[in-house]
mmCIF file of N, CA and C in Angstrom:
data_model
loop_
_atom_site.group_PDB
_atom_site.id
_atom_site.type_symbol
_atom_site.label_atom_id
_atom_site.label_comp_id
_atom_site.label_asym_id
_atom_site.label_seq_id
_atom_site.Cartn_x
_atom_site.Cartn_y
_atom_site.Cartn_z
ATOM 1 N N UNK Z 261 75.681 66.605 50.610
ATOM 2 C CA UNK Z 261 76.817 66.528 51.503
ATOM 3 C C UNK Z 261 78.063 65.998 50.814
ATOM 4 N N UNK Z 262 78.012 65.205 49.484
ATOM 5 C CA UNK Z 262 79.269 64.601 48.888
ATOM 6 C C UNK Z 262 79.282 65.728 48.218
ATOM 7 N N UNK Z 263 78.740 66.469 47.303
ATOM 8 C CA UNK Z 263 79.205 67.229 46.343
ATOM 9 C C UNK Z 263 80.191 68.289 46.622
ATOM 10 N N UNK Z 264 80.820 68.678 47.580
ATOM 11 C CA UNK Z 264 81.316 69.565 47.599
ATOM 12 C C UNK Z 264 83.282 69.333 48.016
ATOM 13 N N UNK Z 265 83.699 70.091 47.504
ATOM 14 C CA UNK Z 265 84.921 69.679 46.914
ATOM 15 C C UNK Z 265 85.882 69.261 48.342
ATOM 16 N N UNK Z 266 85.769 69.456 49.416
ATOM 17 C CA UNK Z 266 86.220 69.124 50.729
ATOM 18 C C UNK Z 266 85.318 67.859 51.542
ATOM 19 N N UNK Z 267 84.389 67.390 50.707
ATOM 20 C CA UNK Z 267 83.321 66.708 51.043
ATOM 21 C C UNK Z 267 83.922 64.795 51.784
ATOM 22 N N UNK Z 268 83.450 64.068 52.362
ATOM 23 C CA UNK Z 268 83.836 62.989 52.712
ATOM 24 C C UNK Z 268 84.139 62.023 51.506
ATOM 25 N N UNK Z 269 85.069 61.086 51.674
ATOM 26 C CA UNK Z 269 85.607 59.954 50.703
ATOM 27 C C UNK Z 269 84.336 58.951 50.281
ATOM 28 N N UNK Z 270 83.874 58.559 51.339
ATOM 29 C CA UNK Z 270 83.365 56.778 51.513
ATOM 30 C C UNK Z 270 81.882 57.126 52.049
ATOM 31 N N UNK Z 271 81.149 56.332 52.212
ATOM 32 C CA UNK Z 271 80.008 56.752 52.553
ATOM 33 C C UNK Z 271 79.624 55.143 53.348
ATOM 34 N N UNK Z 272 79.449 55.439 54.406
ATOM 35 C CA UNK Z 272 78.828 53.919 54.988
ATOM 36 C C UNK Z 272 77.580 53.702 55.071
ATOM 37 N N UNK Z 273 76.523 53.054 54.265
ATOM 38 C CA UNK Z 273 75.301 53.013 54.263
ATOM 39 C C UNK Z 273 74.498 51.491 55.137
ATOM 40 N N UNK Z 274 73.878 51.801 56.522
ATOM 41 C CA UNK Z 274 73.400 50.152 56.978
ATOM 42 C C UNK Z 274 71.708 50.265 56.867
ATOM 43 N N UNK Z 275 71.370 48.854 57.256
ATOM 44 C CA UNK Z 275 70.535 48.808 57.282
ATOM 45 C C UNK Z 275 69.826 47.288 58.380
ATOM 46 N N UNK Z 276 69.246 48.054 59.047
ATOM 47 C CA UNK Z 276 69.356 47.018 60.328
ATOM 48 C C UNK Z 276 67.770 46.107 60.400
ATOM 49 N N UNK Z 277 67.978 44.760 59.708
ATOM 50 C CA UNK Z 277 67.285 44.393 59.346
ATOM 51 C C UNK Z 277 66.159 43.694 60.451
ATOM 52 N N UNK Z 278 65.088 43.940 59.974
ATOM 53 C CA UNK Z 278 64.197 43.754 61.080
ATOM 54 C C UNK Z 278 64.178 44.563 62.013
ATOM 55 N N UNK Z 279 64.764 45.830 62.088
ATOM 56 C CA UNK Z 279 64.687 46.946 64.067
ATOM 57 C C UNK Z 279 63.210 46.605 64.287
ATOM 58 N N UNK Z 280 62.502 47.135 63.235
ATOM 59 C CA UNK Z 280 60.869 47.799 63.999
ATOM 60 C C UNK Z 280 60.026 46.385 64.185
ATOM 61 N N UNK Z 281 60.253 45.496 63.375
ATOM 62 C CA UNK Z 281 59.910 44.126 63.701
ATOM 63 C C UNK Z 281 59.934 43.033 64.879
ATOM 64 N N UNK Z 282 61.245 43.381 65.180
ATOM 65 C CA UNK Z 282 61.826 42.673 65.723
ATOM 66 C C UNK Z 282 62.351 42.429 67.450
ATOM 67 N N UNK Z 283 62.422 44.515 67.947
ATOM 68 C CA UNK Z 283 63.160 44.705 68.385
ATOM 69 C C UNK Z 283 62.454 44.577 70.122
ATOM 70 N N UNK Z 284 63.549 43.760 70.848
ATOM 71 C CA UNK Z 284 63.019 43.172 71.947
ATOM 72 C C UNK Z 284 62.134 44.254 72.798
ATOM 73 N N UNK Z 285 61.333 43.700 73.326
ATOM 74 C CA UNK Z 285 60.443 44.570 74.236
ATOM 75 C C UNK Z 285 61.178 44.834 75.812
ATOM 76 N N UNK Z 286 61.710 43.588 75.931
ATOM 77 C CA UNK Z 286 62.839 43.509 77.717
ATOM 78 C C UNK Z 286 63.710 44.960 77.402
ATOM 79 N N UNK Z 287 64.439 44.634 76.185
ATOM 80 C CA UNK Z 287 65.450 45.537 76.174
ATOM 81 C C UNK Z 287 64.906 47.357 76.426
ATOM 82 N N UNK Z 288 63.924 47.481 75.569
ATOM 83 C CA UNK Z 288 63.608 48.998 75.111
ATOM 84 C C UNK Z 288 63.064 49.171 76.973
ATOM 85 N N UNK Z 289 62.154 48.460 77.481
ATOM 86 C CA UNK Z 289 62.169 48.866 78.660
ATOM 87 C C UNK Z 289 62.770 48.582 79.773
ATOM 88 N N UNK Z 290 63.876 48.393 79.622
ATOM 89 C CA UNK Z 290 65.124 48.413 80.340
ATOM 90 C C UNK Z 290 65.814 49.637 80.480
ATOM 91 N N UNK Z 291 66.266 49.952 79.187
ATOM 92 C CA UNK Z 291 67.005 50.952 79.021
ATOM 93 C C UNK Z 291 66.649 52.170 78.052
ATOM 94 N N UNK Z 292 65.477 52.008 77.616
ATOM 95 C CA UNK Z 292 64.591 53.603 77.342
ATOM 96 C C UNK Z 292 64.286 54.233 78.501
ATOM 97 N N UNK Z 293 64.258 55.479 78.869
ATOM 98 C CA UNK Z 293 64.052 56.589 79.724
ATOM 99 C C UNK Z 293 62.780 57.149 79.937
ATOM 100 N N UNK Z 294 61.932 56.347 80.013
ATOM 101 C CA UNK Z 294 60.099 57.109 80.006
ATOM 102 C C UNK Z 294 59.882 56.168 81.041
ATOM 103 N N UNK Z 295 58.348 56.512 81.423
ATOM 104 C CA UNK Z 295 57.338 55.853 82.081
ATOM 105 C C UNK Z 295 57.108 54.297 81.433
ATOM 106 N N UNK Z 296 57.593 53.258 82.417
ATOM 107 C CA UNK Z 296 57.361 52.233 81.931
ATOM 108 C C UNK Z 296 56.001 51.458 81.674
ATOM 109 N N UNK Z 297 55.536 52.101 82.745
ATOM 110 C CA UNK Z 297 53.867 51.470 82.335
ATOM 111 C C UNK Z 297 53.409 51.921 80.754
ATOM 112 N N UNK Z 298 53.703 52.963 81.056
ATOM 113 C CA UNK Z 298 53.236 53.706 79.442
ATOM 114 C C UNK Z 298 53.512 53.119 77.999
ATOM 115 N N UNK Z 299 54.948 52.575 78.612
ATOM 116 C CA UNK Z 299 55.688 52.213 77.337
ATOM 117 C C UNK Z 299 55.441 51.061 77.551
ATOM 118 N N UNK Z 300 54.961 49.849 78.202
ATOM 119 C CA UNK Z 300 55.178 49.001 78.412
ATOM 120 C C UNK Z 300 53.356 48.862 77.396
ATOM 121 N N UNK Z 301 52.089 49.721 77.865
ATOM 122 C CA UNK Z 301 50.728 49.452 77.411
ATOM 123 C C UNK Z 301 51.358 49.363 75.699
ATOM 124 N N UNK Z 302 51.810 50.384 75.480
ATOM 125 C CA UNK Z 302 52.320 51.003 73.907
ATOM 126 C C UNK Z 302 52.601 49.556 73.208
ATOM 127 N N UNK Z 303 53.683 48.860 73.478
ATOM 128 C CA UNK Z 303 54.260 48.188 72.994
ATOM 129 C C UNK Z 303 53.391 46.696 73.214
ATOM 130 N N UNK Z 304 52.680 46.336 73.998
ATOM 131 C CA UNK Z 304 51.936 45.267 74.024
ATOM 132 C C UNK Z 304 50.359 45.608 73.250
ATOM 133 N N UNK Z 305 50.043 46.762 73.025
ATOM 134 C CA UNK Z 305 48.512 47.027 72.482
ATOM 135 C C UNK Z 305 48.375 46.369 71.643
ATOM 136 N N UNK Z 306 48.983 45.968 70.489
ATOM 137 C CA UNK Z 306 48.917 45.305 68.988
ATOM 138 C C UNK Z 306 48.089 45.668 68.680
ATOM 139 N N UNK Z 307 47.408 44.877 67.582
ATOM 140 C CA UNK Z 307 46.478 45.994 66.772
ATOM 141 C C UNK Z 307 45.486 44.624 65.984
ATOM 142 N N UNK Z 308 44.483 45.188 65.330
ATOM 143 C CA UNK Z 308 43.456 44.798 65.114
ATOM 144 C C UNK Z 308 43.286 44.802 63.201
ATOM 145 N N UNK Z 309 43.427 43.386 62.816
ATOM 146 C CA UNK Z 309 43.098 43.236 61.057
ATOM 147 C C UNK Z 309 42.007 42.399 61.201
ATOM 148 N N UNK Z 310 41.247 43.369 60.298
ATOM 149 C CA UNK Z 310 39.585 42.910 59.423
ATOM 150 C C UNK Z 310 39.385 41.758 60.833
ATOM 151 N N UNK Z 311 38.795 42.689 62.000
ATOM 152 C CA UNK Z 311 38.411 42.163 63.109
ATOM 153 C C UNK Z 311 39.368 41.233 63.829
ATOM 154 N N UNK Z 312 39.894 41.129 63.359
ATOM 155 C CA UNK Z 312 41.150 40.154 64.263
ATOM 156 C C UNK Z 312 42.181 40.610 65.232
ATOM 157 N N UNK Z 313 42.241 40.608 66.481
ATOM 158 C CA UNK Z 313 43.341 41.174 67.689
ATOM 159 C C UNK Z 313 44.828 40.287 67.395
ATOM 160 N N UNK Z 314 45.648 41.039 67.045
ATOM 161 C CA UNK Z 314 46.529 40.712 66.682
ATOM 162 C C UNK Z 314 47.774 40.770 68.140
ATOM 163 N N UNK Z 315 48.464 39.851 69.184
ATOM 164 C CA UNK Z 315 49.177 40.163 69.746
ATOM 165 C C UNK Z 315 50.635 41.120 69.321
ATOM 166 N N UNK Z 316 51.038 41.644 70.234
ATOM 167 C CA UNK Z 316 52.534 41.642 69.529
ATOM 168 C C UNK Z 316 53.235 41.735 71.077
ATOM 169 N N UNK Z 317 54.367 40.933 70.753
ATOM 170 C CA UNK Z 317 55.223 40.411 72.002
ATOM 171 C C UNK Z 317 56.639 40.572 71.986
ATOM 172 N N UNK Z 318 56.974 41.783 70.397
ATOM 173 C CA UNK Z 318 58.188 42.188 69.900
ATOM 174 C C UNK Z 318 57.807 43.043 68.995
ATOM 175 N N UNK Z 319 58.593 43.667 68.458
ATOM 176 C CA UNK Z 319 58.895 45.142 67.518
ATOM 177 C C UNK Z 319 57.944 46.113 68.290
ATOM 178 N N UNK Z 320 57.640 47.078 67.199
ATOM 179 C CA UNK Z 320 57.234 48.413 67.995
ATOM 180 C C UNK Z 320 56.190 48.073 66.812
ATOM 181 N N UNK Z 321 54.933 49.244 67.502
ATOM 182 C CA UNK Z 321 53.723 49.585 66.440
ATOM 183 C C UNK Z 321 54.213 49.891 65.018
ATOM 184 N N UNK Z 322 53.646 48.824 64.251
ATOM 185 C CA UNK Z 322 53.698 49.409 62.801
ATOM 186 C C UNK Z 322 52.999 50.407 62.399
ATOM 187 N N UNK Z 323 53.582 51.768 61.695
ATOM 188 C CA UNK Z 323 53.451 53.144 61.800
ATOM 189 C C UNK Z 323 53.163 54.103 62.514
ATOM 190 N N UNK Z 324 53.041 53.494 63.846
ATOM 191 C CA UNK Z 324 53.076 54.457 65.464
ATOM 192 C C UNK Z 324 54.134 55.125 65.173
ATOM 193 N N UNK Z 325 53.760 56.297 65.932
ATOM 194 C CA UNK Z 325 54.300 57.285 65.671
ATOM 195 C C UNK Z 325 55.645 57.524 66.737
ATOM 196 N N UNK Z 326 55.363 56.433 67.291
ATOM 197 C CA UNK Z 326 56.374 55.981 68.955
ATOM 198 C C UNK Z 326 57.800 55.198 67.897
ATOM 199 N N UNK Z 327 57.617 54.542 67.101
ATOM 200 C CA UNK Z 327 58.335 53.584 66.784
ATOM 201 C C UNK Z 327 59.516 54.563 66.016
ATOM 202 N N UNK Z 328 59.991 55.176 65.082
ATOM 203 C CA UNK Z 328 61.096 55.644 65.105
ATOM 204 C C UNK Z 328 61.921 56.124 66.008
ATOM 205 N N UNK Z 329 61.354 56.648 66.963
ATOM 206 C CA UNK Z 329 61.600 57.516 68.311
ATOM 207 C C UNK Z 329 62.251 56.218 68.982
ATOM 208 N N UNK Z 330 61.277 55.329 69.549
ATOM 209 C CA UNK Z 330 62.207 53.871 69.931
ATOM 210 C C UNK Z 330 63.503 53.782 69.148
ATOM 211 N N UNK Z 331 63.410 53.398 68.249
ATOM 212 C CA UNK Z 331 64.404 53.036 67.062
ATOM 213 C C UNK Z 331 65.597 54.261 67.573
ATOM 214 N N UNK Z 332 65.720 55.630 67.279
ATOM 215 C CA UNK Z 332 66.926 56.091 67.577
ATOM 216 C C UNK Z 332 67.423 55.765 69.475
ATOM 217 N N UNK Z 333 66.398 55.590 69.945
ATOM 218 C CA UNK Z 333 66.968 55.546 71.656
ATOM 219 C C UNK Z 333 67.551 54.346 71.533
ATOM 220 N N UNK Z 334 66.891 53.341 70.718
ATOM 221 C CA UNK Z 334 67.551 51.753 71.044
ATOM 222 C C UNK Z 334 69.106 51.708 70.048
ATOM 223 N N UNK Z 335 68.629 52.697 69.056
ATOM 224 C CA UNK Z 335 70.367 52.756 68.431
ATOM 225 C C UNK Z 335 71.396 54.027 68.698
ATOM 226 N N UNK Z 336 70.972 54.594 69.808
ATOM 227 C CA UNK Z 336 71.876 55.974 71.161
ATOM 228 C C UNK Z 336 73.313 55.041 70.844
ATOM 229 N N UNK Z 337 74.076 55.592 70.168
ATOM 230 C CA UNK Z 337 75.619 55.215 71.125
ATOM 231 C C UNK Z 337 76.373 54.698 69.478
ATOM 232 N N UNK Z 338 74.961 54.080 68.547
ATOM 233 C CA UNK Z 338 75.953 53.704 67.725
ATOM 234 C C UNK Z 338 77.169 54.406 67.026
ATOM 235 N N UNK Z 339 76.890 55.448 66.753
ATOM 236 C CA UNK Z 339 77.870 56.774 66.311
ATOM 237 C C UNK Z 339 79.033 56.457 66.886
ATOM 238 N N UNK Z 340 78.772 56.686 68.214
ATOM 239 C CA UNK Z 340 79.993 56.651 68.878
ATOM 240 C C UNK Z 340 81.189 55.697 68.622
ATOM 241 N N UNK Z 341 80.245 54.483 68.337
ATOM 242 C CA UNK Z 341 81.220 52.984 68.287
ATOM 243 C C UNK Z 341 81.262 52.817 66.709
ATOM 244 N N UNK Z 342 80.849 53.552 65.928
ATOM 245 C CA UNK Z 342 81.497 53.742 64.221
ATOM 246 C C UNK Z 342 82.721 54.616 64.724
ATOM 247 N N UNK Z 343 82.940 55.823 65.460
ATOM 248 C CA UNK Z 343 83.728 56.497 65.480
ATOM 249 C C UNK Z 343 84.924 55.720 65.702
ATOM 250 N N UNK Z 344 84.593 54.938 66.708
ATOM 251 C CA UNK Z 344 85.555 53.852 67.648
ATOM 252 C C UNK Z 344 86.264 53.095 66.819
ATOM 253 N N UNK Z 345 85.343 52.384 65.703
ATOM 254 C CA UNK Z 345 85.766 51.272 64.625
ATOM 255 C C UNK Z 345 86.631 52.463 63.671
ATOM 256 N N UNK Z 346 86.528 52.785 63.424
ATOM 257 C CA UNK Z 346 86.624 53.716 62.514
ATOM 258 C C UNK Z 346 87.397 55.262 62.373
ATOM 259 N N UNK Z 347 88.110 55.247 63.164
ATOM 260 C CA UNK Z 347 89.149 56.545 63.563
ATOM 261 C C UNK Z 347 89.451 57.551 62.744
ATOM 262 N N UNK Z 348 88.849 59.121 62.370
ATOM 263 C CA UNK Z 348 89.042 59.710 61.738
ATOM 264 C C UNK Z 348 90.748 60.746 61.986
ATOM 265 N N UNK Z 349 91.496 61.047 61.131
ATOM 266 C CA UNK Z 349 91.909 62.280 61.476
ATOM 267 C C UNK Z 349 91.629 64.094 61.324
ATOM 268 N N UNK Z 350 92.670 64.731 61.158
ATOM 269 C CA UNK Z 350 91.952 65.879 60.556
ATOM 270 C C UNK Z 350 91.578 66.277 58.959
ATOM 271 N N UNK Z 351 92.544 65.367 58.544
ATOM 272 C CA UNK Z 351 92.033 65.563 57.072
ATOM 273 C C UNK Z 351 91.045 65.021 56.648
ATOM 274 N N UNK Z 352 90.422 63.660 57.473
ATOM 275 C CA UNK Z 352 89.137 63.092 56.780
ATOM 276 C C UNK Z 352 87.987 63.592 57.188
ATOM 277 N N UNK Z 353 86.759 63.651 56.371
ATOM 278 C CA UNK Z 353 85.824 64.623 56.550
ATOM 279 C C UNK Z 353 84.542 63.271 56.525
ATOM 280 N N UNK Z 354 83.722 64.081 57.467
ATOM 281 C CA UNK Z 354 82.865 62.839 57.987
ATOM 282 C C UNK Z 354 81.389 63.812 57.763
ATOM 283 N N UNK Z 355 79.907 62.913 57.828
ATOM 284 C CA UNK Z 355 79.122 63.629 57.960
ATOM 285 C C UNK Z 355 78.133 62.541 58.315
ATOM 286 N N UNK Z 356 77.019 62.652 59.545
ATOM 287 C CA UNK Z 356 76.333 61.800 59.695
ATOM 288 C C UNK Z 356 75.194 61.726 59.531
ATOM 289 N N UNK Z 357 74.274 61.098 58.389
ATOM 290 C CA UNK Z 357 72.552 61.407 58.016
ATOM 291 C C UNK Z 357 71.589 60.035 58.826
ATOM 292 N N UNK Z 358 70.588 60.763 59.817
ATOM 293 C CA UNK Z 358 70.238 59.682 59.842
ATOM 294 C C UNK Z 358 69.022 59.573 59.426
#
């Protein structure tokens, strides 16, 4: 996407430390759009090391297949509010990878 001769200036790279760790359980079922029971079993199941039940009472399943999917619904909108911070015109050329 940079290489090309009309291509964007700057490149903003984040990294949001702790999401899948971390990220409140109130919030995602608040304002995620599914079946809350569902999402609600998902996110409380935790998981099980060399016999041990492990709670979890925050982040999402480590390598569930649910947890990126969380991750873009819980970060819906940020785009918008880079756009906001960040005001392009017509000459600047933008491209968004996520």
């Amino acid at each position: 996407m940079l290489s090309k001769r009309n291509s964007a200036q700057w490149v903003l790279e984040g990294d949001i430390k702790s999401c899948f760790d971390r990220i409140s359980h109130d919030w995602l079922l608040e304002h995620v759009p599914t079946d809350k029971l569902v999402l609600r079993k998902w996110l409380k199941a935790g998981y099980i090391e060399k016999t041990v039940y492990h709670s979890s009472d925050e982040g999402t399943p480590q390598g569930g297949i649910i947890s990126p999917v969380l991750a873009n619904l819980a970060l819906d909108g940020l785009e918008k509010e880079i756009h906001n911070l960040f005001p392009t015109d017509k000459k600047t050329r933008e491209a968004l990878v996520n």
